[in-house]
Structures are given as C-alpha cells and as structure tokens.
Coordinates of C-alpha atoms and ligand atoms in Angstrom, one line a residue:
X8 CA -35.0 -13.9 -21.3
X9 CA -32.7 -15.8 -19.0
X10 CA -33.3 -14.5 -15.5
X11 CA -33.6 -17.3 -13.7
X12 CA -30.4 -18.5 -15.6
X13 CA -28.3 -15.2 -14.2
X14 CA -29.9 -15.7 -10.7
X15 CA -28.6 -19.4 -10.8
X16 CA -25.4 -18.8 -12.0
X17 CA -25.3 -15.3 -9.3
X18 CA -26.0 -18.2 -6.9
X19 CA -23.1 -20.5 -7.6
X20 CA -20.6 -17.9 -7.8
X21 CA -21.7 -16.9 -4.2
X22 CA -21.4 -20.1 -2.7
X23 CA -18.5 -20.7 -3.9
X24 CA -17.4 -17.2 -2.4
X25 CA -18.9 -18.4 1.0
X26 CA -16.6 -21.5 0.9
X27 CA -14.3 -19.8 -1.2
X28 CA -14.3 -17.4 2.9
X29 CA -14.2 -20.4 4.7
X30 CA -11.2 -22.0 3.5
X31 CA -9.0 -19.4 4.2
X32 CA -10.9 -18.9 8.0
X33 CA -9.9 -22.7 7.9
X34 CA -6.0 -21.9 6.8
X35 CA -5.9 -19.4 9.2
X36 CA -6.8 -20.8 12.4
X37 CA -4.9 -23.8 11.3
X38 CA -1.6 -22.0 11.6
X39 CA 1.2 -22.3 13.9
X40 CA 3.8 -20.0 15.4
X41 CA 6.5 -18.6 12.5
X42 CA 10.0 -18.7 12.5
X43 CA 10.1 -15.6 10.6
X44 CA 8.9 -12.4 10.3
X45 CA 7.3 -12.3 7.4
X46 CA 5.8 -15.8 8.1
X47 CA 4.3 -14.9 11.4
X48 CA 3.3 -11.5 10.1
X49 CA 1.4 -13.9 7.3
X50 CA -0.4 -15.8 9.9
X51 CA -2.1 -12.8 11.5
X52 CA -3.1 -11.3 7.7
X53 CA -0.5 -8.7 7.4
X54 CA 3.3 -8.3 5.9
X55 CA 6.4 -7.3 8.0
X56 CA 8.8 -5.4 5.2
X57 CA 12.4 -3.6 5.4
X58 CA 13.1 -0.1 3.0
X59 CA 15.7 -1.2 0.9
X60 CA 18.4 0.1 -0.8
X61 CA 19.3 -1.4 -3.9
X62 CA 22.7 -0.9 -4.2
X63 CA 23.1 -3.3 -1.2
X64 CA 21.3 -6.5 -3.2
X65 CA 24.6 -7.6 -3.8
X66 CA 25.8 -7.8 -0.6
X67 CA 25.0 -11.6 0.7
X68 CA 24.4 -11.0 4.2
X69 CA 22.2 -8.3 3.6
X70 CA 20.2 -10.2 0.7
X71 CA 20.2 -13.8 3.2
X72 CA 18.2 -11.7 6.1
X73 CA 16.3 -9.6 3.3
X74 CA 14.7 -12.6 1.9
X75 CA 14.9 -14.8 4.8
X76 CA 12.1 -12.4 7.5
X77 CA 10.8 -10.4 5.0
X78 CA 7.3 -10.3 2.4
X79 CA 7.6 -6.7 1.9
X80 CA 9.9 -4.0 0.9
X81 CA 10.0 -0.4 0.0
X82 CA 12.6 1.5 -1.7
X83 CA 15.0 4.0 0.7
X84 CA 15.4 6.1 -2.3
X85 CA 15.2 4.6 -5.1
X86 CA 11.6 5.9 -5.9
X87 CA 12.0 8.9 -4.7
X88 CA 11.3 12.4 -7.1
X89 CA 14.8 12.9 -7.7
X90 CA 15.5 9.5 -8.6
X91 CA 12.5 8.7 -11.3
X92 CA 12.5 11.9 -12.7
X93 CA 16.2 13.6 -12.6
X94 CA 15.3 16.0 -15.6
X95 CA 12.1 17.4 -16.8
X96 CA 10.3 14.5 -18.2
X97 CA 12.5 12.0 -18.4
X98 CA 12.0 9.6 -16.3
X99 CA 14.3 7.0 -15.1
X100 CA 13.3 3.7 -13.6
X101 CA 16.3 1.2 -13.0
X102 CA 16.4 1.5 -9.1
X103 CA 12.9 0.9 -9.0
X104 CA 12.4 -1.8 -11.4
X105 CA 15.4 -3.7 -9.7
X106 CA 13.5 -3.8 -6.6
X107 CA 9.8 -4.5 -7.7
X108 CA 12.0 -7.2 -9.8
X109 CA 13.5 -8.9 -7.0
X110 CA 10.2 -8.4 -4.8
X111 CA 8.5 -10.7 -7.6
X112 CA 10.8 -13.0 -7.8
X113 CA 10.8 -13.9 -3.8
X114 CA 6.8 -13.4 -3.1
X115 CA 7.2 -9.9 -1.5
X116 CA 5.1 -7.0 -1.7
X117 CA 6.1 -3.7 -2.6
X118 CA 5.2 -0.1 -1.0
X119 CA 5.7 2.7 -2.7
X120 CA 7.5 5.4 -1.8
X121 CA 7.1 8.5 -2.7
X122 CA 5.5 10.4 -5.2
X123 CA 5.7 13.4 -3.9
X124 CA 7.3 14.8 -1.0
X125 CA 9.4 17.9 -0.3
X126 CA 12.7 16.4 -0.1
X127 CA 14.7 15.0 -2.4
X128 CA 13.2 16.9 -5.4
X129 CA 15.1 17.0 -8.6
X130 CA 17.1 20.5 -8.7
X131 CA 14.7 21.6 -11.6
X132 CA 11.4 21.3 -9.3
X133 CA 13.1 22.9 -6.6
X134 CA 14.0 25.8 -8.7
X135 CA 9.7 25.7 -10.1
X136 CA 7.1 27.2 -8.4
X137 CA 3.1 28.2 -8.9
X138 CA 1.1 26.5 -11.7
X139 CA 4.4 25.7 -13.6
X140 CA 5.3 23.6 -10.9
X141 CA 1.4 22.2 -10.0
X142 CA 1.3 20.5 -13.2
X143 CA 4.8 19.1 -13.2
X144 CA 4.0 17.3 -10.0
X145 CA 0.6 15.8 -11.5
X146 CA 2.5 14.9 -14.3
X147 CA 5.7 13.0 -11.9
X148 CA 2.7 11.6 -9.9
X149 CA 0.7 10.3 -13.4
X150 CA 3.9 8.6 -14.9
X151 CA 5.9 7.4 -12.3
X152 CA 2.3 5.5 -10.9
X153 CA 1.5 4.2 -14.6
X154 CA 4.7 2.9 -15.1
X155 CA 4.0 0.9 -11.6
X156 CA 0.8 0.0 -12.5
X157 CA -0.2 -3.1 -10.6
X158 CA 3.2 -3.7 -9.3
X159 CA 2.5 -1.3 -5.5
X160 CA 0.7 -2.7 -2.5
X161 CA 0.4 0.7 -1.2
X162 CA 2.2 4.3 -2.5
X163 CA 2.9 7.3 -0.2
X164 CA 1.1 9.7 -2.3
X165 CA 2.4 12.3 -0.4
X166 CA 5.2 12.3 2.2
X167 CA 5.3 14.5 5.5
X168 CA 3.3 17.8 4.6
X169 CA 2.3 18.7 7.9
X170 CA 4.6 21.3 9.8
X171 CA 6.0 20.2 13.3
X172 CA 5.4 22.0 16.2
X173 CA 1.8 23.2 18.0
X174 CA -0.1 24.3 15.2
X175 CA -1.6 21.1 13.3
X176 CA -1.4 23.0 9.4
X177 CA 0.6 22.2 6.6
X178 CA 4.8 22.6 6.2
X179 CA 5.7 25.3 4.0
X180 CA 7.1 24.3 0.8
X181 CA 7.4 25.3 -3.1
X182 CA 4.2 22.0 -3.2
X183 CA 2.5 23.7 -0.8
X184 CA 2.9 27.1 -2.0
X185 CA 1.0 25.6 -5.3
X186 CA -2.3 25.8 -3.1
X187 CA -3.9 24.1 -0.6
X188 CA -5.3 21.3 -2.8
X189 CA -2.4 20.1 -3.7
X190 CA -2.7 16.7 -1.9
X191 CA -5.8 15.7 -3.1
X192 CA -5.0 16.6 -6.4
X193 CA -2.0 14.2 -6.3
X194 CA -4.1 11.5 -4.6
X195 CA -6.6 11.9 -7.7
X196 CA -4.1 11.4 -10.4
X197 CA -2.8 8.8 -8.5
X198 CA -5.9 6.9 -8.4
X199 CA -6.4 7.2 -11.6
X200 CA -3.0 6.0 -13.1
X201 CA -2.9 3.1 -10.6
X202 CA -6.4 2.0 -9.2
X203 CA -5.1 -1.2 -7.7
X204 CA -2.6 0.4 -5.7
X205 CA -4.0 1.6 -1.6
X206 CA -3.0 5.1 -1.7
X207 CA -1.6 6.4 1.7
X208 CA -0.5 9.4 3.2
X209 CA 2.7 9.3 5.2
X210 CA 4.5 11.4 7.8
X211 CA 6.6 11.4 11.3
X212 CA 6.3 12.7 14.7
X213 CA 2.7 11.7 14.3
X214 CA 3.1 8.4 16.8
X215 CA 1.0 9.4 19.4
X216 CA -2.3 12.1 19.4
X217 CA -0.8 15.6 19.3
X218 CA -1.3 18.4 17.2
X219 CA 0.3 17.4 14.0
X220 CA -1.1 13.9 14.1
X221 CA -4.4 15.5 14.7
X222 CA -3.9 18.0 11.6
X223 CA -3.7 14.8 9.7
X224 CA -6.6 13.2 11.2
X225 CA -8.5 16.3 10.1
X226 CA -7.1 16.1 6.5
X227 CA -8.5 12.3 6.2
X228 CA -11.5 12.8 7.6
X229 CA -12.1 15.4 5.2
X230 CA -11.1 13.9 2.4
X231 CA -13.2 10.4 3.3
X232 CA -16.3 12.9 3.5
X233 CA -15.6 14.5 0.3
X234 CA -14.9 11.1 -1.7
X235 CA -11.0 12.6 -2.2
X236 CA -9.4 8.9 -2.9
X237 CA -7.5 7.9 0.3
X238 CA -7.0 4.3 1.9
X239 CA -4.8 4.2 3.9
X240 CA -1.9 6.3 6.3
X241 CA 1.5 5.7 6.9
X242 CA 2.7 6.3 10.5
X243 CA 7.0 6.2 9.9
X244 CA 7.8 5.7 13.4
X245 CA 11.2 6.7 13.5
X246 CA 11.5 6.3 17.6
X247 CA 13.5 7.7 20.5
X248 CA 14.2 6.0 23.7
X249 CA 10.2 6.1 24.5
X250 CA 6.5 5.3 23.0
X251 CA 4.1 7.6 23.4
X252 CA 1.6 6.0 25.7
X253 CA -1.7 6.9 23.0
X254 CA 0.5 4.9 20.1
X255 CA -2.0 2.3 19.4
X256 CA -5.0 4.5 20.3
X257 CA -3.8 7.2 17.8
X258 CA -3.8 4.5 14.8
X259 CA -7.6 3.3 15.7
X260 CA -8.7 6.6 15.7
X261 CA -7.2 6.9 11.8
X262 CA -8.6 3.1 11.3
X263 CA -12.4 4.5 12.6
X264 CA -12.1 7.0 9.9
X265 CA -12.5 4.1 7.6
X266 CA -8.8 4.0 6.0
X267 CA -6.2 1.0 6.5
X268 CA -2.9 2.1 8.6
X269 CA 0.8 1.0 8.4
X270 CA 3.5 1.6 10.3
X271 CA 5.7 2.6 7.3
X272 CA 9.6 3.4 8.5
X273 CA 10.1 1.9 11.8
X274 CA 13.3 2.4 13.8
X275 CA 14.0 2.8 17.5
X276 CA 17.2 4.4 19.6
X277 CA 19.3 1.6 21.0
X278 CA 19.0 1.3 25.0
X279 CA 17.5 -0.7 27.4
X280 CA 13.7 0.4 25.8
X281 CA 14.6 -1.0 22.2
X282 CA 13.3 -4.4 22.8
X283 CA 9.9 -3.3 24.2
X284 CA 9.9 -0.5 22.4
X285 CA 9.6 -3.0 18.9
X286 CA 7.2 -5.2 20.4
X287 CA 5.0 -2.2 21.9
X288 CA 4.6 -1.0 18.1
X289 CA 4.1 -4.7 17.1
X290 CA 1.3 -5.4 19.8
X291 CA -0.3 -2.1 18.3
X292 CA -0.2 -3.0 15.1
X293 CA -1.8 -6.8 15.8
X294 CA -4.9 -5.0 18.0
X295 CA -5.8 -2.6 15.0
X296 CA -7.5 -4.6 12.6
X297 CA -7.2 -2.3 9.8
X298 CA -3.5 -2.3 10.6
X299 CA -2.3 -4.4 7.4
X300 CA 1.8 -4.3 7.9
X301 CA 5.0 -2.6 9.7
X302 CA 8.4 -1.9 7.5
X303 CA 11.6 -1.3 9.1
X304 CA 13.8 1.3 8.1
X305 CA 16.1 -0.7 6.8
X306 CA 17.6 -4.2 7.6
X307 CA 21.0 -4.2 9.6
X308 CA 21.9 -1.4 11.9
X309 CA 24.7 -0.9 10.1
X310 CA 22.5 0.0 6.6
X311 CA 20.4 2.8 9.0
X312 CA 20.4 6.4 7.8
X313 CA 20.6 6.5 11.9
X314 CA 24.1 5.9 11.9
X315 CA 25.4 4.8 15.3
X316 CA 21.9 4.8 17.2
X317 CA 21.6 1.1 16.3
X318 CA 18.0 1.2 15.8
X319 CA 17.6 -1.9 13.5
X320 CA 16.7 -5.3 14.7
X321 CA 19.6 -7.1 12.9
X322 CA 23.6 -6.0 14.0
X323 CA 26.3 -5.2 11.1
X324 CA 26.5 -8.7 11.7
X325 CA 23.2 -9.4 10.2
X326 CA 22.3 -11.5 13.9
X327 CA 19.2 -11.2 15.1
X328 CA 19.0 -8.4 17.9
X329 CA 17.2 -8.6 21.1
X330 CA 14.5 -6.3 19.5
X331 CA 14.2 -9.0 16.7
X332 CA 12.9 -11.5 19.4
X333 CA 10.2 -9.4 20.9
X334 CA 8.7 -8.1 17.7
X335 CA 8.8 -12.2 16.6
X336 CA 7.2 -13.4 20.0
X337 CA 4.8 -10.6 19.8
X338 CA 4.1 -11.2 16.0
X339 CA 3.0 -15.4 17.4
X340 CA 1.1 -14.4 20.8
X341 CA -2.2 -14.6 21.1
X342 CA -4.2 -16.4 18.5
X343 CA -7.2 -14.4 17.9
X344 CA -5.9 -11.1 16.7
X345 CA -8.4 -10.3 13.6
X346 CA -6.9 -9.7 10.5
X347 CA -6.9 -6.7 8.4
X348 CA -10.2 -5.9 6.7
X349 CA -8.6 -6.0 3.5
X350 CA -5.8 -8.6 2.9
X351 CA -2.2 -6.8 2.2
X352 CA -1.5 -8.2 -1.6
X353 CA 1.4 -9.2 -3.2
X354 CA 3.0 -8.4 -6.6
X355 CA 1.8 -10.2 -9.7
X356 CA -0.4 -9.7 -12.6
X357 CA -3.6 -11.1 -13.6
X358 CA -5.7 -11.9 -16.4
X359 CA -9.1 -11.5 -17.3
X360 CA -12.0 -13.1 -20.0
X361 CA -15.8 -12.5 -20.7
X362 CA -18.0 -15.2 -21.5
X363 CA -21.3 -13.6 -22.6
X364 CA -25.0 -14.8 -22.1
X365 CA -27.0 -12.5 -24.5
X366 CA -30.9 -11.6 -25.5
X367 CA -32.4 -9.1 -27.0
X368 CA -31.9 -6.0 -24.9
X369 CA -29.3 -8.1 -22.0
X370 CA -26.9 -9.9 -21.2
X371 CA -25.0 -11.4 -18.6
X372 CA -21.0 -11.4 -18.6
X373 CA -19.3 -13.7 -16.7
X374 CA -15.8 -12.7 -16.1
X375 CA -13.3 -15.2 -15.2
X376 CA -10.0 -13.6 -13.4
X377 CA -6.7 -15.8 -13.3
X378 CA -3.6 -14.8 -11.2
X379 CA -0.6 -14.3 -12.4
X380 CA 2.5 -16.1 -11.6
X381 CA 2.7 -14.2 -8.1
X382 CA -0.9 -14.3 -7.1
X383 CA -3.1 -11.4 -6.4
X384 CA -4.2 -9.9 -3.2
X385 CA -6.7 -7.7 -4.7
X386 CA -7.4 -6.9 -8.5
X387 CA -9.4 -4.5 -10.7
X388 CA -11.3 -5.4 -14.4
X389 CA -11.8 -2.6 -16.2
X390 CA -13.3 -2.6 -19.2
X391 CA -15.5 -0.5 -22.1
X392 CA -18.9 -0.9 -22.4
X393 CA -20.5 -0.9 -26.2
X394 CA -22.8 2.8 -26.5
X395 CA -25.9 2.1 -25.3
X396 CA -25.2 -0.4 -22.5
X397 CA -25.3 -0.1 -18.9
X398 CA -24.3 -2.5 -16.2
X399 CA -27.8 -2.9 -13.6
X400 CA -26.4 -5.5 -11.2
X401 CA -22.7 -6.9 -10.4
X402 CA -22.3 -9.6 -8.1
X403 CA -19.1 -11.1 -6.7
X404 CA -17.6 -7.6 -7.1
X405 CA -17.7 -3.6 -6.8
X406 CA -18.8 -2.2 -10.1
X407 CA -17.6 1.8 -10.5
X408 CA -19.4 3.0 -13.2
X409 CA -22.3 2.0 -15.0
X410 CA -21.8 3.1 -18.8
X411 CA -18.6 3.8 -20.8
X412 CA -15.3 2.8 -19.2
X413 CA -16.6 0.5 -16.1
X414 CA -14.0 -0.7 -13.6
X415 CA -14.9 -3.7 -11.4
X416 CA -12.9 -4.5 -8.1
X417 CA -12.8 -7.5 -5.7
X418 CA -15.2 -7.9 -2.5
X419 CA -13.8 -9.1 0.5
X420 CA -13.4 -13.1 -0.4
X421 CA -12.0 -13.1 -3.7
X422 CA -9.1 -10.6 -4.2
X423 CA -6.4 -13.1 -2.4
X424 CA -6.0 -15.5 -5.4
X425 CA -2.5 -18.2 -5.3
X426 CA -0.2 -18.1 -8.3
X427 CA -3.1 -19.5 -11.5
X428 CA -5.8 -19.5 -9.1
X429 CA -9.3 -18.3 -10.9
X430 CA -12.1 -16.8 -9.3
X431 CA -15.3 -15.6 -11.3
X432 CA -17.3 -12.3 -10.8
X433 CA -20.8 -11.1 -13.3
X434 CA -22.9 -8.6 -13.9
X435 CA -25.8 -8.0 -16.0
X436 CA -26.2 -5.1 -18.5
X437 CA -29.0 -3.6 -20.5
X438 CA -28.2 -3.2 -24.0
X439 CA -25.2 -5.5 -25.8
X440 CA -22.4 -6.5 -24.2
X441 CA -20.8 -7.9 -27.5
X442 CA -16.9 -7.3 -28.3
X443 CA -16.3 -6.6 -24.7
X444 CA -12.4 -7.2 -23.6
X445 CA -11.6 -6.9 -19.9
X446 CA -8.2 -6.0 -19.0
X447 CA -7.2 -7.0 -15.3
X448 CA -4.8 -5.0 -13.1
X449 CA -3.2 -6.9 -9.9
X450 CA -2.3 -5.6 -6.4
Ligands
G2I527 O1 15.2 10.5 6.9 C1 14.6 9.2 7.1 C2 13.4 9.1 6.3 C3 12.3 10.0 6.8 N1 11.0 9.8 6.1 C4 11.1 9.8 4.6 C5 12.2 8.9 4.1 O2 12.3 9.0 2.7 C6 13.5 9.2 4.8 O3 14.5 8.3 4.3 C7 15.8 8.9 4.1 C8 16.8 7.8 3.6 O4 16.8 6.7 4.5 C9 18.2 8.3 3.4 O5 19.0 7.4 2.7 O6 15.8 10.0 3.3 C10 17.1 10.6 3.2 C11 17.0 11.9 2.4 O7 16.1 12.7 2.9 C12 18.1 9.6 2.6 O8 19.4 10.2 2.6 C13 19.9 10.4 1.3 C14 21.1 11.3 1.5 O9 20.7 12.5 2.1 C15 21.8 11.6 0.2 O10 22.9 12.4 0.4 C16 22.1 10.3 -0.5 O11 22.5 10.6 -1.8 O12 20.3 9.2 0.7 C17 20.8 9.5 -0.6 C18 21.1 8.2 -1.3 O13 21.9 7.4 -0.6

C-alpha cells in the first residue's frame, strides 16, 4: 500500500499551491496604475466589460475603444430568447458565437446574457403558457447553456423577475405564471448544462436597499439555504441624475449572503452628477470584495439604447468622457483594495489527464489540467468512476460526488492558469480507478 507515497505526493502538490498563492500576491502588489480600463480593473482582480452589439464589430471606432479598455463583454441582444431560439427548437447561434469568437481572440471574458427573461421572448413562447411552456424554457435554458459550455464567465439565469413598486414579490408574467419555482428550476438546469459558468441573477431598480432589492435579497438567501445553485447577482445599474446613498451597502449585504456581485449594465443620465456618479459605482464595486466586475451598457453614447441622455463614458466620437476619467482614477486609487474571492476567468478551454498509482483495493489519480490557448480562470474535471469505486480524499480541489459521475473543481490558488499553464490536483479512491478519462471544462 502506498500511503505514505499519496501523502508525499498530497504534499508537493500543496506547496506548490502555497507558492503557486504567493506568486500571484507577488504580481499583484507589484502592479502599477493602468492606462486602461480593463488593465486597471485587472490590477485590483476584477474585469471592466461593455454589452455589445455585434452588428457594430465592423465599425472601427467602435471595435478600437472596444478592444482597447475592455476584458469583458456581454451581448445587447444577441443572446437573448428571441435571438437563440426564434422557433421551437431550433436554435440559432451566429450572434453569439461572433462575440464569444472575438472575446477569445482579444483575452476578454464573456457574460452571458440571458436565458430567460420576460422580454424579448420568441412570438411562439409568448403565445405558451402552463407546463407547455415550463418545459420549453428548461429546454431554451439546457441548450442554449450547453452550446456555451465553458465559453461564460457568468450567465443571467434569469433577468428582472421582481415587480417594481412597494411590494418586494415577483413581476407577473407567462414564466411566472408557470409557478413560483420557476427560477430555481432554470438555475438547476443551468448548473447542470454548464458547471463552470457563475450563475447570476439580474435585475434594475435594485441599486440601493428598497423593497424590490430586498425581495431579491430574500430570494438568495433562500436559495443559498436550500442548496438552489446561485453564485452570484447582477445589479444593472441603469442610473438617473443621482446614487442612492446605501449603493455600496446594498451589494455587501448580497456579498454576506455568500454570492459574488456585479454591476451588470451600467449607464448614468448626462449632467453635472455623471462623472461622480461612475466613480461612486466604481469606488463601490473596489470596497466589496466579492464584487468581481462592472459592464457598461454599451461603448459610445451614441451605441446607448438611452438615446440622447448620453449616459456612456465614450462620445459618438469614441473620446474618452469626463466620466471615463473618474471611473479610471478610481479603478488606480488606493492600493489595498482586496480582490474578489474568486478570480473573474476568462474564455478558453482546458485539458485534462490521469496518471494512476494503483494496489489492490486503491489508488491514487493524479490529474494534470493544462489551459487552453486563453487560460483559465476556474475549471471543472469531471469524470466516471469504474462501479465499485469511490473517491475518500481529494486534495488540491473540490470533489462533488463520490461514486459514478464525479466532478472536481478548482480551490482558490489554482483555477487562474496563463495560456498552457498546468496545475495538478489528486484524490484517492477505494476500489479501481483503471480506464478513467477526465474531461476538463474552462471558465
Ligand atoms: O433596456 C435596457 C436593458 C435593461 N435590462 C435588460 C437588457 O437586456 C436591456 O437591454 C436592451 C437593449 O439594450 C436594447 O437594444 O433591451 C432592449 C429590448 O428590451 C433592446 O432593444 C431592442 C429593441 O427593442 C428592438 O426593437 C430591437 O430589434 O433591440 C433590438 C435589437 O436591436
């Protein structure tokens, strides 16, 4: 029996996770004041991004700025119901794939956005209703995440459920009319069509502590309690000529709960406020640590759904705005702002391989993951274990599972891997481990 073998090798692989830690404390501290927003956002562990629309990738200007200040992007539309799934099961994914192709190809991240929401439904959900309609909307939620499989950061499961006005309950609609569990049902399939990706919930007027925010705040902590899959919500942000004084109190209280926050589709009313305004959020954003990224609404004013209120922080022009200046100096004050728990990823695939130490009755796999050309952020090995067999101890990951179909996901130190950078995980099993063949998923 090789015990002391596995605890040796258990061992190295920690150490090197403890300098592996270091390092990147080291790279951190190291770094100086960006010139972008993306870079700065980098420096402080998170990703600034812009909601694009693809149709617009042609345009120069637009595609200069794009790539120039930002690591992250999210569709406008593009991934919406109506887009991926314009009749009944057939699905259609050009929009998409042209942005998670460029995102790869510049080292951005991608959010995802949404899978289901009330607007923008194809006409054929609209017209669907009751169980009909339950199981076409775990179906759109199923494919449209498989297809994205390891591609999304971070999906809005759901988009803006929750009913303005005093009351704190859920928005009426054909979903919601489905039954109450309707959420967590989506955030389940979800989950399991895509378990790299942070799965968020998303909705407006929910800036500050009020009722609606606080019907959220309910939702989440009901779901953490129950084990409903959540990690995250998105706080859109779309802002008037004020801040509500509670903004950055309002995302802690979410961030105590457990679950990463993001502020998802930022925009603020032109006028005298705008530049504070941005770096108000910004400041926010920095003091949460479980904060892990802002997207704008969009990159020039002139690309805003918000038509003449200017609320970008680029002109028509594409010239940086007084607004882009705050949010940048507040993005490179200070130089202790902690970073997010858990690193935002970017795109990019990863590979995985077992070597096996076996006896009669155990083994020990060591799995060796390998980043893709993007690098990872975070990854997941999942694999099958032979009848019989049962993993007893994992180190240098989380195991889910112990028998059958066993998923194993990164711990803090090693799910930010560089383009063909390897890190190693193990576990031991009872039983045999032979003919075991990991598949890795990247986020
Ligand atoms: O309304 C602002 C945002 C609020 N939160 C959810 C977001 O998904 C939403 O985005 C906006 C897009 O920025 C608009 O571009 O959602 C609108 C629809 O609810 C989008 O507008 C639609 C137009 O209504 C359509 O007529 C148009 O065909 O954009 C479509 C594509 O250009």
């Amino acid at each position: 029996m090789n015990h002391a073998r596995a605890l040796r090798a258990a061992v190295t692989i920690a150490v090197t996770g403890v300098l592996a830690a270091g390092m990147a404390m080291t790279l951190s501290t190291a770094a100086s004041a960006g010139t972008t927003l993306g870079a700065s956002a980098a420096e402080k562990g998170r990703y600034f991004g812009a909601a694009v629309a693809t149709g617009k990738l042609s345009d120069n200007t637009y595609v200069t700025v794009l790539n120039r200040e930002f690591n992250s992007v999210v569709a406008e539309n593009e991934m919406k119901w109506d887009a991926t799934e314009p009749q009944q099961g057939r699905f259609s994914y050009t929009g998409g794939d042209r942005l998670v192709s460029h995102a790869r190809a510049n080292g951005m991240s991608v959010r995802g956005h949404t899978l289901l929401w009330h607007g923008q439904q194809p006409g054929w959900a609209q017209g669907m209703s009751g169980s009909a309609l339950r199981s076409a909307a775990i179906n759109h939620v199923t494919q449209v995440a498989t297809h994205f499989r390891g591609q999304i950061y971070a999906w809005d499961v759901v988009n803006e459920a929750f009913a303005d006005g005093g009351g704190g309950g859920r928005r009426d609609s054909n979903l919601q009319r489905t039954g109450n569990d309707w959420i967590e049902a989506a955030f389940r399939a979800a989950r399991a069509a895509d378990p790299g990706a942070k799965l968020c919930y998303n909705d407006y007027n929910t800036d500050g502590i009020n009722a609606k925010s606080t019907g959220v705040y309910n939702m989440v902590r009901d779901f953490t309690s129950r084990g409903v899959p959540i990690d995250c919500v998105g706080f859109q942000s779309h802002l008037g000529t004020t801040i509500p004084g509670d903004y950055q109190a309002n995302l802690q209280r979410f961030a105590d709960l457990g679950v990463d926050v993001q502020i998802t589709e930022l925009d603020v009313m032109t006028g005298g406020n705008q530049a504070n305004i941005y770096g108000t959020v910004t400041r926010a954003c920095l003091a949460v640590s479980r904060c892990t990224g802002i997207t704008v609404w969009g990159v020039r004013d002139c690309d805003s759904w918000r038509g003449s209120d200017n609320a970008l922080l680029f002109d028509c022009g594409g010239n940086k705005k007084a607004a882009y200046t705050s949010v940048l100096n507040a993005l490179n004050a200070g130089g202790t702002t902690p970073s997010p728990t858990t690193p935002p990823p970017g795109p990019g695939g990863c590979s995985a391989s077992v070597s096996l130490n076996s006896w009669t009755g155990g083994f020990v796999a060591t799995v060796t993951v390998t980043a893709g050309s993007s690098g990872t952020n975070g990854w997941t090995v999942s694999m099958t274990l032979p009848g019989g067999a049962s993993v007893t101890n994992t180190w240098s990951a989380t195991a889910s599972g112990s028998t059958g179909a066993v998923r194993f996901t990164n711990v803090d130190y090693n799910g930010r891997l560089g383009a063909g950078q390897v890190t190693e995980f193990g576990f031991q099993g009872n039983g045999s481990g032979a003919g075991l063949t990991p598949t890795c998923s990247a986020s």
